[in-house]
């Protein structure tokens, strides 16, 4: 990270607080318009008592939150078969996000993936969940699974559902949602559903 980052450019990345019978958990999401947020389906599956969305740059359980009206998991998501394929969910807010929230277009075609990759997340780093930007490296596109695979060394619990952007010729595009990690002989890498492959469901 650097002090030169203009965090207002990334204020569409939001912390999602999920209350379950077993406790309170956090994930990350990204606003695609004034009242709709994308996140990972695995953040919202199972029994949920309450969901709240924070627009602050650091998690504060006593801070200001936005209420959630409803949410939908992607119909093709099945955690028993794969915890990253179609790992997407949409959240509808009861109200609108603050004026000045930045929204970026979803890239239309996988073939257009050519630029600097940026990932935002509120994963637990130290004792805080702070909006954090990392720059993973491109690894592969898995066409059958409709996922983007990245070399990603800096993912922590709470980063799930966070936006993955691509910066190309001064324009920022939303390309994927952070899903899960894998560890192997090649190192630590992530699987992330490509949004270009799910544009119809996102718009529905």
CSV table of C-alpha atoms in Angstrom, one decimal:
chain,number,residue,atom,x,y,z
A,1,UNK,CA,0.0,0.0,0.0
A,2,UNK,CA,1.0,3.6,-0.4
A,3,UNK,CA,-0.1,6.9,0.9
A,4,UNK,CA,-0.6,8.1,-2.7
A,5,UNK,CA,-3.7,5.9,-3.2
A,6,UNK,CA,-6.9,7.9,-3.6
A,7,UNK,CA,-9.2,5.7,-1.5
A,8,UNK,CA,-12.2,7.5,-2.8
A,9,UNK,CA,-11.6,5.7,-6.1
A,10,UNK,CA,-12.3,2.4,-4.3
A,11,UNK,CA,-15.1,3.4,-2.0
A,12,UNK,CA,-17.4,1.0,-3.9
A,13,UNK,CA,-15.6,-1.8,-2.0
A,14,UNK,CA,-17.7,-2.4,1.1
A,15,UNK,CA,-17.5,-4.5,4.2
A,16,UNK,CA,-20.4,-6.9,4.8
A,17,UNK,CA,-21.2,-8.0,8.3
A,18,UNK,CA,-23.0,-11.3,8.6
A,19,UNK,CA,-24.6,-12.5,11.8
A,20,UNK,CA,-25.1,-16.3,12.2
A,21,UNK,CA,-26.2,-18.4,15.1
A,22,UNK,CA,-22.5,-19.1,15.7
A,23,UNK,CA,-21.3,-15.5,15.7
A,24,UNK,CA,-20.5,-12.5,13.6
A,25,UNK,CA,-18.4,-12.8,10.4
A,26,UNK,CA,-17.2,-10.3,7.8
A,27,UNK,CA,-16.8,-10.5,4.0
A,28,UNK,CA,-16.2,-7.9,1.3
A,29,UNK,CA,-18.4,-6.8,-1.5
A,30,UNK,CA,-18.5,-4.3,-4.3
A,31,UNK,CA,-21.3,-1.9,-5.3
A,32,UNK,CA,-22.3,-2.0,-9.0
A,33,UNK,CA,-25.0,0.7,-8.6
A,34,UNK,CA,-26.6,2.8,-5.9
A,35,UNK,CA,-28.4,-0.1,-4.2
A,36,UNK,CA,-26.9,-3.4,-5.5
A,37,UNK,CA,-23.8,-5.2,-4.2
A,38,UNK,CA,-21.9,-8.2,-5.5
A,39,UNK,CA,-20.1,-10.6,-3.2
A,40,UNK,CA,-19.3,-14.3,-2.9
A,41,UNK,CA,-22.1,-16.8,-2.4
A,42,UNK,CA,-20.2,-18.7,0.2
A,43,UNK,CA,-20.4,-15.6,2.4
A,44,UNK,CA,-24.2,-15.8,2.5
A,45,UNK,CA,-25.1,-19.5,2.4
A,46,UNK,CA,-26.5,-21.3,5.4
A,47,UNK,CA,-28.5,-19.8,8.3
A,48,UNK,CA,-28.2,-16.1,8.5
A,49,UNK,CA,-29.8,-13.9,11.2
A,50,UNK,CA,-28.8,-10.4,9.9
A,51,UNK,CA,-26.7,-8.7,7.2
A,52,UNK,CA,-25.4,-5.2,7.4
A,53,UNK,CA,-23.2,-3.2,5.0
A,54,UNK,CA,-20.6,-0.7,6.1
A,55,UNK,CA,-19.4,2.1,3.9
A,56,UNK,CA,-16.5,3.0,6.2
A,57,UNK,CA,-12.9,2.2,5.4
A,58,UNK,CA,-12.4,0.3,8.6
A,59,UNK,CA,-14.7,-2.2,10.4
A,60,UNK,CA,-16.4,-0.8,13.5
A,61,UNK,CA,-19.2,-3.0,14.9
A,62,UNK,CA,-20.7,0.2,16.4
A,63,UNK,CA,-20.3,2.3,13.3
A,64,UNK,CA,-22.9,3.3,10.7
A,65,UNK,CA,-24.4,0.5,8.6
A,66,UNK,CA,-26.8,0.2,5.7
A,67,UNK,CA,-29.7,-2.3,6.0
A,68,UNK,CA,-30.2,-5.1,3.5
A,69,UNK,CA,-33.5,-5.7,1.8
A,70,UNK,CA,-32.8,-9.1,0.2
A,71,UNK,CA,-30.1,-11.2,-1.3
A,72,UNK,CA,-29.8,-13.9,-4.0
A,73,UNK,CA,-27.2,-16.6,-4.5
A,74,UNK,CA,-26.2,-17.6,-8.1
A,75,UNK,CA,-28.4,-20.5,-9.1
A,76,UNK,CA,-25.4,-22.5,-10.4
A,77,UNK,CA,-23.5,-22.2,-7.1
A,78,UNK,CA,-23.2,-25.4,-5.2
A,79,UNK,CA,-20.7,-25.5,-2.3
A,80,UNK,CA,-20.8,-29.3,-2.2
A,81,UNK,CA,-19.3,-29.6,-5.7
A,82,UNK,CA,-17.1,-26.5,-5.9
A,83,UNK,CA,-16.6,-23.6,-3.5
A,84,UNK,CA,-15.6,-21.2,-6.3
A,85,UNK,CA,-17.5,-22.0,-9.5
A,86,UNK,CA,-20.4,-19.4,-9.8
A,87,UNK,CA,-19.5,-18.3,-6.3
A,88,UNK,CA,-21.6,-15.1,-6.6
A,89,UNK,CA,-24.4,-13.4,-4.7
A,90,UNK,CA,-26.3,-10.2,-5.1
A,91,UNK,CA,-27.4,-8.0,-2.2
A,92,UNK,CA,-30.2,-5.4,-2.5
A,93,UNK,CA,-30.0,-2.5,-0.1
A,94,UNK,CA,-33.1,-0.9,1.6
A,95,UNK,CA,-31.6,2.5,0.9
A,96,UNK,CA,-29.0,4.0,-1.4
A,97,UNK,CA,-25.3,4.3,-1.1
A,98,UNK,CA,-23.8,7.7,-0.3
A,99,UNK,CA,-23.5,10.2,-3.2
A,100,UNK,CA,-19.9,10.1,-4.5
A,101,UNK,CA,-19.7,6.3,-4.5
A,102,UNK,CA,-17.6,5.2,-7.5
A,103,UNK,CA,-19.0,2.6,-9.8
A,104,UNK,CA,-17.0,0.8,-12.5
A,105,UNK,CA,-18.2,-1.0,-15.6
A,106,UNK,CA,-18.1,-4.8,-15.7
A,107,UNK,CA,-15.8,-5.9,-18.5
A,108,UNK,CA,-17.7,-7.5,-21.4
A,109,UNK,CA,-15.3,-10.1,-22.7
A,110,UNK,CA,-12.7,-12.3,-21.1
A,111,UNK,CA,-10.4,-11.7,-24.1
A,112,UNK,CA,-10.2,-8.0,-23.0
A,113,UNK,CA,-8.3,-9.0,-19.9
A,114,UNK,CA,-5.1,-7.1,-20.4
A,115,UNK,CA,-3.9,-4.7,-17.8
A,116,UNK,CA,-2.9,-4.2,-14.1
A,117,UNK,CA,-4.9,-6.3,-11.7
A,118,UNK,CA,-6.1,-4.8,-8.4
A,119,UNK,CA,-8.0,-6.5,-5.6
A,120,UNK,CA,-9.7,-4.9,-2.7
A,121,UNK,CA,-10.6,-6.6,0.6
A,122,UNK,CA,-11.5,-6.1,4.3
A,123,UNK,CA,-9.6,-9.2,5.4
A,124,UNK,CA,-8.3,-9.3,9.0
A,125,UNK,CA,-4.8,-7.9,9.0
A,126,UNK,CA,-3.4,-7.6,12.5
A,127,UNK,CA,-6.3,-6.6,14.8
A,128,UNK,CA,-8.3,-4.7,12.2
A,129,UNK,CA,-10.4,-5.2,9.1
A,130,UNK,CA,-9.3,-2.3,6.9
A,131,UNK,CA,-10.0,-1.7,3.3
A,132,UNK,CA,-6.8,-2.9,1.7
A,133,UNK,CA,-5.5,-2.9,-1.9
A,134,UNK,CA,-3.3,-5.7,-3.3
A,135,UNK,CA,-1.9,-6.4,-6.7
A,136,UNK,CA,-2.0,-10.1,-7.5
A,137,UNK,CA,-0.6,-11.4,-10.8
A,138,UNK,CA,-2.5,-13.1,-13.6
A,139,UNK,CA,-2.1,-16.8,-13.7
A,140,UNK,CA,-4.7,-18.4,-15.9
A,141,UNK,CA,-8.3,-18.3,-17.1
A,142,UNK,CA,-10.3,-21.5,-16.6
A,143,UNK,CA,-12.9,-21.2,-19.3
A,144,UNK,CA,-14.9,-24.3,-18.3
A,145,UNK,CA,-15.3,-23.0,-14.7
A,146,UNK,CA,-15.6,-19.4,-15.8
A,147,UNK,CA,-13.0,-18.3,-13.3
A,148,UNK,CA,-9.9,-16.2,-13.2
A,149,UNK,CA,-6.9,-17.7,-11.5
A,150,UNK,CA,-4.4,-15.4,-9.8
A,151,UNK,CA,-1.1,-15.7,-8.0
A,152,UNK,CA,-2.3,-14.1,-4.7
A,153,UNK,CA,0.0,-14.1,-1.7
A,154,UNK,CA,-2.0,-11.6,0.4
A,155,UNK,CA,-5.5,-13.0,0.9
A,156,UNK,CA,-6.9,-13.2,4.5
A,157,UNK,CA,-10.2,-14.2,6.1
A,158,UNK,CA,-12.7,-11.5,5.3
A,159,UNK,CA,-11.4,-10.8,1.8
A,160,UNK,CA,-13.9,-13.1,0.2
A,161,UNK,CA,-16.4,-11.4,-2.0
A,162,UNK,CA,-14.0,-8.5,-2.7
A,163,UNK,CA,-13.8,-6.9,-6.1
A,164,UNK,CA,-11.0,-7.6,-8.6
A,165,UNK,CA,-10.4,-4.7,-11.0
A,166,UNK,CA,-8.3,-4.3,-14.1
A,167,UNK,CA,-6.7,-1.0,-14.9
A,168,UNK,CA,-6.1,-0.4,-18.7
A,169,UNK,CA,-5.3,2.8,-20.4
A,170,UNK,CA,-6.5,4.9,-17.5
A,171,UNK,CA,-9.9,3.1,-17.3
A,172,UNK,CA,-10.9,0.8,-14.5
A,173,UNK,CA,-13.0,-2.3,-15.1
A,174,UNK,CA,-14.6,-4.8,-12.7
A,175,UNK,CA,-13.6,-8.2,-13.8
A,176,UNK,CA,-14.1,-10.8,-11.0
A,177,UNK,CA,-15.1,-11.5,-7.4
A,178,UNK,CA,-12.6,-12.9,-5.0
A,179,UNK,CA,-13.7,-16.5,-4.0
A,180,UNK,CA,-11.2,-18.9,-2.5
A,181,UNK,CA,-7.5,-19.9,-2.3
A,182,UNK,CA,-5.6,-23.0,-3.1
A,183,UNK,CA,-2.1,-24.1,-1.9
A,184,UNK,CA,0.1,-26.2,-4.0
A,185,UNK,CA,3.6,-26.7,-5.3
A,186,UNK,CA,3.2,-23.6,-7.4
A,187,UNK,CA,2.4,-21.5,-4.4
A,188,UNK,CA,-0.7,-19.6,-3.2
A,189,UNK,CA,-3.3,-18.8,-5.8
A,190,UNK,CA,-6.9,-17.8,-5.9
A,191,UNK,CA,-10.0,-18.8,-8.0
A,192,UNK,CA,-12.4,-16.0,-8.8
A,193,UNK,CA,-15.6,-16.1,-10.8
A,194,UNK,CA,-15.4,-14.0,-14.0
A,195,UNK,CA,-18.2,-11.4,-14.1
A,196,UNK,CA,-18.2,-11.2,-17.9
A,197,UNK,CA,-19.5,-14.8,-17.9
A,198,UNK,CA,-22.4,-13.9,-15.5
A,199,UNK,CA,-23.6,-10.6,-16.9
A,200,UNK,CA,-27.1,-11.9,-17.6
A,201,UNK,CA,-27.6,-13.1,-14.1
A,202,UNK,CA,-26.1,-9.9,-12.6
A,203,UNK,CA,-28.5,-7.7,-14.6
A,204,UNK,CA,-31.6,-9.9,-13.8
